[in-house]
XYZ file of C-alpha atoms in Angstrom:
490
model
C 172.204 232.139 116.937
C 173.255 229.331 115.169
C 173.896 228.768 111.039
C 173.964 225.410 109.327
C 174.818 224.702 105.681
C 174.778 221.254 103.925
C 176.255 220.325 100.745
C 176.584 216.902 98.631
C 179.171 215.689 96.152
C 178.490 212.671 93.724
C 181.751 211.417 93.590
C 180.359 208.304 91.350
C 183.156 207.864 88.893
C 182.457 207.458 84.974
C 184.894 205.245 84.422
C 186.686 201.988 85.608
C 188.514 202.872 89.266
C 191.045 200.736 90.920
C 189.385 199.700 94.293
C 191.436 200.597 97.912
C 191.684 198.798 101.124
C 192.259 194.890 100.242
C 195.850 193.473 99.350
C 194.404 192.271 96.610
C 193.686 194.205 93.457
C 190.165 195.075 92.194
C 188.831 197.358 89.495
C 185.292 197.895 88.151
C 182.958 200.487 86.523
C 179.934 198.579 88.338
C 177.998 200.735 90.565
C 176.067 198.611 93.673
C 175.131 202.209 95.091
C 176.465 206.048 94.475
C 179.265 206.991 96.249
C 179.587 211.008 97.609
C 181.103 213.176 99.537
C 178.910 215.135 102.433
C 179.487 218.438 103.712
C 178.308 219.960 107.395
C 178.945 223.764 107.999
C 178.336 225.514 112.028
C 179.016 228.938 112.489
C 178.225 231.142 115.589
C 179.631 232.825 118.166
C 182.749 233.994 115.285
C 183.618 230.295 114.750
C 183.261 227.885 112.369
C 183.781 224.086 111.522
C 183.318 222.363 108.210
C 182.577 218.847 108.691
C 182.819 216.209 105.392
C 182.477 213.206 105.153
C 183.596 210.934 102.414
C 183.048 207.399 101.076
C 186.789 206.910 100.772
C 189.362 204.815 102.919
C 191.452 206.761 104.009
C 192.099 210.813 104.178
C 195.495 211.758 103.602
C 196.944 214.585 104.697
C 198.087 215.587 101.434
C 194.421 215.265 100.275
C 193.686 217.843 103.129
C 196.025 220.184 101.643
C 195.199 220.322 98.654
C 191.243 220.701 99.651
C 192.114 223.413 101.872
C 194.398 224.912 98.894
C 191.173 224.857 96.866
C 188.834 226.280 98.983
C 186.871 229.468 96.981
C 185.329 231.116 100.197
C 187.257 233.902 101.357
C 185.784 233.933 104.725
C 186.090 230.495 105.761
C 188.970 229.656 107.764
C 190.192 226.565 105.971
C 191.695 225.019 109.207
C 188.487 224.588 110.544
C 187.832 221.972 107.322
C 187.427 218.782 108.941
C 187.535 215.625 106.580
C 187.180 212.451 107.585
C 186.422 208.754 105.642
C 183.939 206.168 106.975
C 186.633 203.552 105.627
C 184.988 201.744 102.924
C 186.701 199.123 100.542
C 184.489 199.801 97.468
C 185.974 203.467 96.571
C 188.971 205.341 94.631
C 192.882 204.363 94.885
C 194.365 207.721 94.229
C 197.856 208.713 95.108
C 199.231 208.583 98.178
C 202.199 209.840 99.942
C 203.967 208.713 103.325
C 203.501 211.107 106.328
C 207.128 210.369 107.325
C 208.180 212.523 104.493
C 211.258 211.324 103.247
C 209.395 207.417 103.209
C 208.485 206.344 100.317
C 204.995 205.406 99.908
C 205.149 201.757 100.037
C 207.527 199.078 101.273
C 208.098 196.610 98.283
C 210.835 199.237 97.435
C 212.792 197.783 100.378
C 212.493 194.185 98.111
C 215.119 194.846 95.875
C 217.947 193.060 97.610
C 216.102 190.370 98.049
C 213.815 189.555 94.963
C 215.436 187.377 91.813
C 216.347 188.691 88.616
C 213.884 186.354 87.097
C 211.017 186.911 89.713
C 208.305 189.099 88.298
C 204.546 190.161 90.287
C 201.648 189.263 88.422
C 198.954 191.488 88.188
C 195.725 190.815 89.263
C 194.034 193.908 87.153
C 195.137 195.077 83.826
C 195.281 198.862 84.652
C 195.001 200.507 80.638
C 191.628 201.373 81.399
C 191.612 202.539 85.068
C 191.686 205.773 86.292
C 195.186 206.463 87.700
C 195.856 207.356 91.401
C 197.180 210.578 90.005
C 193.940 211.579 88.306
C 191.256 209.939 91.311
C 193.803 212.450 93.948
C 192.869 215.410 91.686
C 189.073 214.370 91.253
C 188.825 213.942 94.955
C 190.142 217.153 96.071
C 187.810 219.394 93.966
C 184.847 217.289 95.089
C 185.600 217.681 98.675
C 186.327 221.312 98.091
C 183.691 222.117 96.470
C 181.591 220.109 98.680
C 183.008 222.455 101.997
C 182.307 225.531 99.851
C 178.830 224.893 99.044
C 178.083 223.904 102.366
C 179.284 227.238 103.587
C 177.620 228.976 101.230
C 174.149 227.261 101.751
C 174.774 227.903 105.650
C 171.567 229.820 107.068
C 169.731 229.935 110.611
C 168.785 227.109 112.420
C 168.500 224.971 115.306
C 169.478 221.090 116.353
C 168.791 218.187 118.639
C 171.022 215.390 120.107
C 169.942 212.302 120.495
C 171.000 208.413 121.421
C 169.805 205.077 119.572
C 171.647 201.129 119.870
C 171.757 198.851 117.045
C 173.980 196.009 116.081
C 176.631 196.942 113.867
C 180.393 196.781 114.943
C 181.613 193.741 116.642
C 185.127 192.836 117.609
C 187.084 190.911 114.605
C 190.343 189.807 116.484
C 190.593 186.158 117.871
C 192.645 185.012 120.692
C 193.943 181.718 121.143
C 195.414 179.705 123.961
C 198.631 180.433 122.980
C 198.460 183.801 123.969
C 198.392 185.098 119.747
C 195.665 186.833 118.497
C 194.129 186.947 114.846
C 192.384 189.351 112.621
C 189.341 187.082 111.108
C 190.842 184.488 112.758
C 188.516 181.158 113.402
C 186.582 180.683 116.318
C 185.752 176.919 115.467
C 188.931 175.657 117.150
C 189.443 174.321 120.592
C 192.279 176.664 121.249
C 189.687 179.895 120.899
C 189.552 181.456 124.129
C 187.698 184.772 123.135
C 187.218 187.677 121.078
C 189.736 190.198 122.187
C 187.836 193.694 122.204
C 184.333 194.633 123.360
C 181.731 196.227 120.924
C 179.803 199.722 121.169
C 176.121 199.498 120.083
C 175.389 203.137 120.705
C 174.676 205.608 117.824
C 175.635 209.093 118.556
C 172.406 211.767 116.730
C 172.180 215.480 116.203
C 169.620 216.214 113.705
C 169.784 219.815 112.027
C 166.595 222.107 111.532
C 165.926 225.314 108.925
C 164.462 228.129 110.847
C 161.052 226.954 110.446
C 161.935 223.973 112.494
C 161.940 221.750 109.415
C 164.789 218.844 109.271
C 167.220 219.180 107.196
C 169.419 216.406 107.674
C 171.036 213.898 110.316
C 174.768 212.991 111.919
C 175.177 209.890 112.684
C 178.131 208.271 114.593
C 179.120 204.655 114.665
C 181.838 202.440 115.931
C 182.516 199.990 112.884
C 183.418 201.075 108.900
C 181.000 200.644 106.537
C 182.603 197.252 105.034
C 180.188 194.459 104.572
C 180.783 194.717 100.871
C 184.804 194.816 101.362
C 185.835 191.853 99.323
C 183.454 192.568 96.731
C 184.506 194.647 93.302
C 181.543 196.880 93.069
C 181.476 200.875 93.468
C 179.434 200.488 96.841
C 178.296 203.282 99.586
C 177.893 200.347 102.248
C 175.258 200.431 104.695
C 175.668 203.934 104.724
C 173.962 204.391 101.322
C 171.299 202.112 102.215
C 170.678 204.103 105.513
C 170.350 207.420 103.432
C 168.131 205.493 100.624
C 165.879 204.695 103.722
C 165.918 208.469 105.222
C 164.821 210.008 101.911
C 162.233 207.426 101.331
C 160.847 208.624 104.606
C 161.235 212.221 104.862
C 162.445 213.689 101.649
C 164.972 213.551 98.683
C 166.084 216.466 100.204
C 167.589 215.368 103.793
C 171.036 215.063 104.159
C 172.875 212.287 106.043
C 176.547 212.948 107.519
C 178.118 209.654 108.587
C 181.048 209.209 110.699
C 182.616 206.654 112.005
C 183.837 206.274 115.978
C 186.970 204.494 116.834
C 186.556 201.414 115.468
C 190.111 200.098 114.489
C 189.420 196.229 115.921
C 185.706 196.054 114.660
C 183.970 194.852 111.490
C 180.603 194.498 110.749
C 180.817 190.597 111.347
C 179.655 188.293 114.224
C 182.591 185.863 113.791
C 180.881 183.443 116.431
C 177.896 182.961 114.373
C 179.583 182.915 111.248
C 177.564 182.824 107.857
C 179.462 182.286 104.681
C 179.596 184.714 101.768
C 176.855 183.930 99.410
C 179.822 184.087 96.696
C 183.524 182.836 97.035
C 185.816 185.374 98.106
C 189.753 186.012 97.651
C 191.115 186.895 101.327
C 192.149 183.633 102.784
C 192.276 184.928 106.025
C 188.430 184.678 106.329
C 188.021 181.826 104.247
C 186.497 178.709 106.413
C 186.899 175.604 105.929
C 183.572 173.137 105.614
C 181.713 175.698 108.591
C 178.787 174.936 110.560
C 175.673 176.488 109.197
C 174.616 179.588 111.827
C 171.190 180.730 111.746
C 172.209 184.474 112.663
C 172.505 187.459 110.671
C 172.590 187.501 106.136
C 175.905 187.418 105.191
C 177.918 190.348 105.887
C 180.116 190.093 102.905
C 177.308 191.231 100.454
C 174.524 193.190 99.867
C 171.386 191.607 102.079
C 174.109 192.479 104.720
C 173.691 195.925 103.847
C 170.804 196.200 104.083
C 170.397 194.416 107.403
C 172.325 197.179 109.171
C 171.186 199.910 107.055
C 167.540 199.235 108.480
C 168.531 198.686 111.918
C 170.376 202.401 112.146
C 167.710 204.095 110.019
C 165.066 202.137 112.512
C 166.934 204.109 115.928
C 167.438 207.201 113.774
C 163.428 207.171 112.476
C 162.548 206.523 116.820
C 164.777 209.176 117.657
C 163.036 211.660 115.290
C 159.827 210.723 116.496
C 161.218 211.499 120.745
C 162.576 215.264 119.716
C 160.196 217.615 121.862
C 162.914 220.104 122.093
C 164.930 222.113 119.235
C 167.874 224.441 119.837
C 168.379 227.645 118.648
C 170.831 228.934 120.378
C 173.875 227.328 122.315
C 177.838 227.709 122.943
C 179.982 226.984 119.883
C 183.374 226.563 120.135
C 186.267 224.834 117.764
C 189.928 224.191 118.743
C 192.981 222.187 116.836
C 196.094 221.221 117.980
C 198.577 219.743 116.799
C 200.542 216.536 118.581
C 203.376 214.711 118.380
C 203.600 211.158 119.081
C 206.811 208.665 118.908
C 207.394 206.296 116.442
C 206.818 203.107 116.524
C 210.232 201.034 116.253
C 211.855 197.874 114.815
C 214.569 196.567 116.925
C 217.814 195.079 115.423
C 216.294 191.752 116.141
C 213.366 192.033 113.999
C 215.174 193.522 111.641
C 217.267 190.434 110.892
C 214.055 188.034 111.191
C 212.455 190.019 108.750
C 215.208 189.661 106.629
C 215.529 186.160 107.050
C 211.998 185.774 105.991
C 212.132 187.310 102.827
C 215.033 185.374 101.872
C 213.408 182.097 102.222
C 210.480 183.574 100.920
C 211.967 184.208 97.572
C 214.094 180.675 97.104
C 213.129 179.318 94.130
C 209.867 181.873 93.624
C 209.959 182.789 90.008
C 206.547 184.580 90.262
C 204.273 186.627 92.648
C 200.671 187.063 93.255
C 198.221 188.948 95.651
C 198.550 186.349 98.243
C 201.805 186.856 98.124
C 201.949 190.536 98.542
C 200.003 189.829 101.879
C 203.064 187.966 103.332
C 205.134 189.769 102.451
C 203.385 193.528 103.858
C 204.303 192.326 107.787
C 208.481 191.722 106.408
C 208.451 194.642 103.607
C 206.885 197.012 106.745
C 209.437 195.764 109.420
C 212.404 197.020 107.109
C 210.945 200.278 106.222
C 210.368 201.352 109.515
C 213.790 200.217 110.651
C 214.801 202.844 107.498
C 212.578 205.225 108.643
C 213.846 205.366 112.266
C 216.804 206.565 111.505
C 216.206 209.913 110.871
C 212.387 210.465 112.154
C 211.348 209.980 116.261
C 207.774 211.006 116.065
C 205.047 211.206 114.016
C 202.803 215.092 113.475
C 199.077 215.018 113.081
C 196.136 217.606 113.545
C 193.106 216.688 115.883
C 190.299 218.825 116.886
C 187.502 219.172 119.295
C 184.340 221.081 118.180
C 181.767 221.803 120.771
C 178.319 222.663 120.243
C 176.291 222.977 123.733
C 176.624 219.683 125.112
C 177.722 217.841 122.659
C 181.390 217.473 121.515
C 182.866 216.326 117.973
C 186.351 215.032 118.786
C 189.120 213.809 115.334
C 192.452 211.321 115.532
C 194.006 209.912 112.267
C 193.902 206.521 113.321
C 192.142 203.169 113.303
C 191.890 203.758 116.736
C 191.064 201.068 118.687
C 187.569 200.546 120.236
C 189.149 201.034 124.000
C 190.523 204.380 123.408
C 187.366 205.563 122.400
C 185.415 203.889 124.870
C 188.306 205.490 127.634
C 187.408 209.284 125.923
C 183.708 208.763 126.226
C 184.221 207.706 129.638
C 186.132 210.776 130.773
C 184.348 213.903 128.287
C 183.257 216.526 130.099
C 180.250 216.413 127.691
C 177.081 215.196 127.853
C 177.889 213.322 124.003
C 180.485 212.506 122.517
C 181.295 211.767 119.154
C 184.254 210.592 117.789
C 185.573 210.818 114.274
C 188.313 208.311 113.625
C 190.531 208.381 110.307
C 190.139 212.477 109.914
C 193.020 214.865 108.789
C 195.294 212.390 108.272
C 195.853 208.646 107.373
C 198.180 206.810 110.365
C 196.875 203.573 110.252
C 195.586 201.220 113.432
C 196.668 202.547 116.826
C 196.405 199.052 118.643
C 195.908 198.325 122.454
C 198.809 196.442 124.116
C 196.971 193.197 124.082
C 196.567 193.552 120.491
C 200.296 194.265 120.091
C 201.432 191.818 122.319
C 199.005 188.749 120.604
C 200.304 190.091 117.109
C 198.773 190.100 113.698
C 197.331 192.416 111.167
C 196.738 195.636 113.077
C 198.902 194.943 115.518
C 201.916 194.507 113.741
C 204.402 197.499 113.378
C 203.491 197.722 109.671
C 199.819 197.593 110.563
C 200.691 201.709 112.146
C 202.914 204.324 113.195
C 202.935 204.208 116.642
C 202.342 202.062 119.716
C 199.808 201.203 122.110
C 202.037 204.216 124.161
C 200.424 206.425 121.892
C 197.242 205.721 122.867
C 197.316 206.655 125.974
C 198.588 210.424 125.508
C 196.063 210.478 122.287
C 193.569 209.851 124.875
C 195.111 211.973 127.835
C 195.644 214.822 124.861
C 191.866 214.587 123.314
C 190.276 215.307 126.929
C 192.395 218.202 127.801
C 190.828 219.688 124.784
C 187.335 218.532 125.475
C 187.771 219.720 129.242
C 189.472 223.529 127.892
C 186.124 223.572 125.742
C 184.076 223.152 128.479
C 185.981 225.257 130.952
């Protein structure tokens, strides 16, 4: 027989928080829709897995430490905590370290040499009143601990069903020109567009969870694109997720519990840059700004909240169908969990691109007395070249933790990455299992893990500050994720 346990967080902060994931800085108090952290515990058979998900970024692997460190239960084996992030932009900074241990954790240490005297970085938020990185780490850690424990705690008898929905959500967001160079964002309204580099995945991977008495108790739902429409914006926002979960209690209960994760979705966005619609508000990022565009008539804008709710309803629409096919609950079925740890190479800088890079920040800075957001942008791809070239010399590979979790015929598989949509798409291909789902950006916080298109056209996530490794990587990710899928199904 099988147990299930749920738990919920409010991670809502009280105060002002500095917001992660653009290059420039945000901070607000303002509160577009709660933010939480939501916990899934399986046990049977003498294993376990703790599933959370949270509306962060990213999930470091010191964060996973120091949730596991926290952890009350004495029976739960806290390497079976899996955390993951469906990567939204409207969440906590807190404080992050490099996984390359000796690295710091940024690369505008690596400016000194270069910057002037009399150069100084202007701030785009005055941070007196902002919760500090330090403090958001802490806050985080006992919310997702506490979340795992109550989960496991609340875990009693029950049954589930799998199921399979489409809907529109991720689409690719890389451009490629006739040149042979890609783009993140890049415009489409050019003659020298040729296409958009990666594919899209409609499908929505379901389990729904029952109590004993065949009641629903909540729903897993598994997507290729991050919850970003409202990236640029600086609001406190759950995304579409929180609309999707607004949508599911409306219809069956305050109650029901919604566990989001999202699938390898490192080149997608929640944008059809081919019918482009303009934000309904200017934004900062002038990478997607457009100049005088063609009016669309497509989808709302995706930079804002109609947007959200758009996609909210469409997932919540397959979700409510699905619910409505189940003739069949299960009580009973093989559960098995198994982590491994892998070791990838580095991703390096040749002597060549070191001295470019160099080159480039010294024009950069000739006669620059000040810098700004914009600039910080420009000067990530440089700043990133020479840190790695630092970092190579005494690291070869980079360590993570993945796992495969297998629960009849369906199989939860983790990476650390922005993986790419074609890995995932490869692993889906190959699984031994009748679903797959696939929970990018878990255990750990690596960055993109491009294709070698991407990395040959360039650009952000595809550059070798945009990750730690190389499209190599890829490959024995993939070739290393289904000899654990195929072991569990052995």
């Amino acid at each position: 027989m099988i147990k299930f346990g749920w738990a919920e967080t409010d991670i809502t902060p009280k105060q002002k928080i500095a917001l992660d994931g653009e290059f420039f800085e945000r901070a607000t108090d303002e509160v577009e829709t709660p933010i939480t952290v939501t916990a899934l515990a399986i046990e049977a058979n003498g294993e376990q897995a703790i599933f959370c998900s949270c509306d962060i970024v990213v999930i470091t692997e010191e964060l996973v430490k120091c949730v596991r460190e926290r952890i009350k239960s004495a029976d739960i084996n806290k390497s079976n905590i899996i955390i993951s992030s469906v990567h939204i932009h409207n969440s906590y900074t807190y404080r992050r370290k490099s996984p390359l241990k000796k690295s710091p954790s940024g690369a505008f240490h690596m400016l000194g040499a270069f910057m002037p005297e009399d150069c100084e970085y202007i701030p785009e938020v005055e941070s007196t009143d902002v919760m500090s990185p330090d403090d958001a780490f802490e806050f985080l850690a006992d919310a997702i601990a506490n979340a795992a424990d109550a989960a496991w705690e609340n875990r009693a008898l029950g049954g589930y069903a799998a199921a399979f929905g489409r809907a529109a959500v991720g689409m690719s967001r890389r451009v490629c020109y006739t040149d042979g160079t890609a783009k993140m964002w890049g415009d489409v309204d050019t003659a020298t567009f040729t296409a958009l580099e990666g594919g899209n995945d409609s499908g929505i991977e379901m389990l729904f969870i029952y109590d004993e008495n065949q009641k629903m108790t909540g729903v897993v739902a598994n997507i290729a694109c991050p919850a970003q429409v409202m990236e640029q914006r600086s609001v406190i926002s759950s995304d579409y997720w929180g609309k999707v979960k607004i949508l599911l209690r409306e219809k069956y209960g305050n109650d029901i519990m919604l566990l989001p994760i999202c699938a390898a979705a490192g080149d997608q966005c929640p944008r059809d840059l081919v019918r482009w619609v303009e934000p309904e508000t200017p934004i900062k990022d002038p990478n997607v700004i457009r100049n005088n565009p063609k009016f669309r008539r497509a989808d709302p804008s995706m930079f804002d909240v109609k947007g959200t709710w758009k996609i909210g309803r469409r997932i919540f629409n397959e979700i409510e169908m699905a619910i409505e096919e189940i003739d069949e609950i299960t009580l009973d079925a093989e559960f098995k969990h198994s982590a491994r740890n892998l070791s990838l190479p580095l991703r390096r800088v040749t002597d060549t691109e070191k001295a470019v890079a160099e080159n480039r920040i010294r024009e950069f800075f000739k006669g620059r007395k000040v810098l700004n957001y914009m600039d910080s942008a420009e000067l990530y791809v440089h700043t990133g070249t020479l840190q790695r070239y630092e970092v190579q010399e005494y690291c070869n590979t980079v360590e993570m933790e993945i796992h495969a979790v297998r629960l009849g015929d369906v199989v939860f598989v983790t990476n650390p990455f922005e993986l790419f949509l074609d890995y995932g798409n490869q692993i889906r291909a190959r699984s031994a299992a009748a679903q797959t789902f696939i929970a990018q950006l878990t255990n750990g916080a690596l960055a993109y893990l491009p294709t070698k298109e991407a990395q040959d056209a360039g650009h952000y996530s595809a550059y070798v500050s945009s990750g730690y490794v190389g499209y190599e990587s890829g490959e024995h990710l993939v070739s290393a994720t289904l000899d654990m899928i195929n072991g569990l199904f052995d």
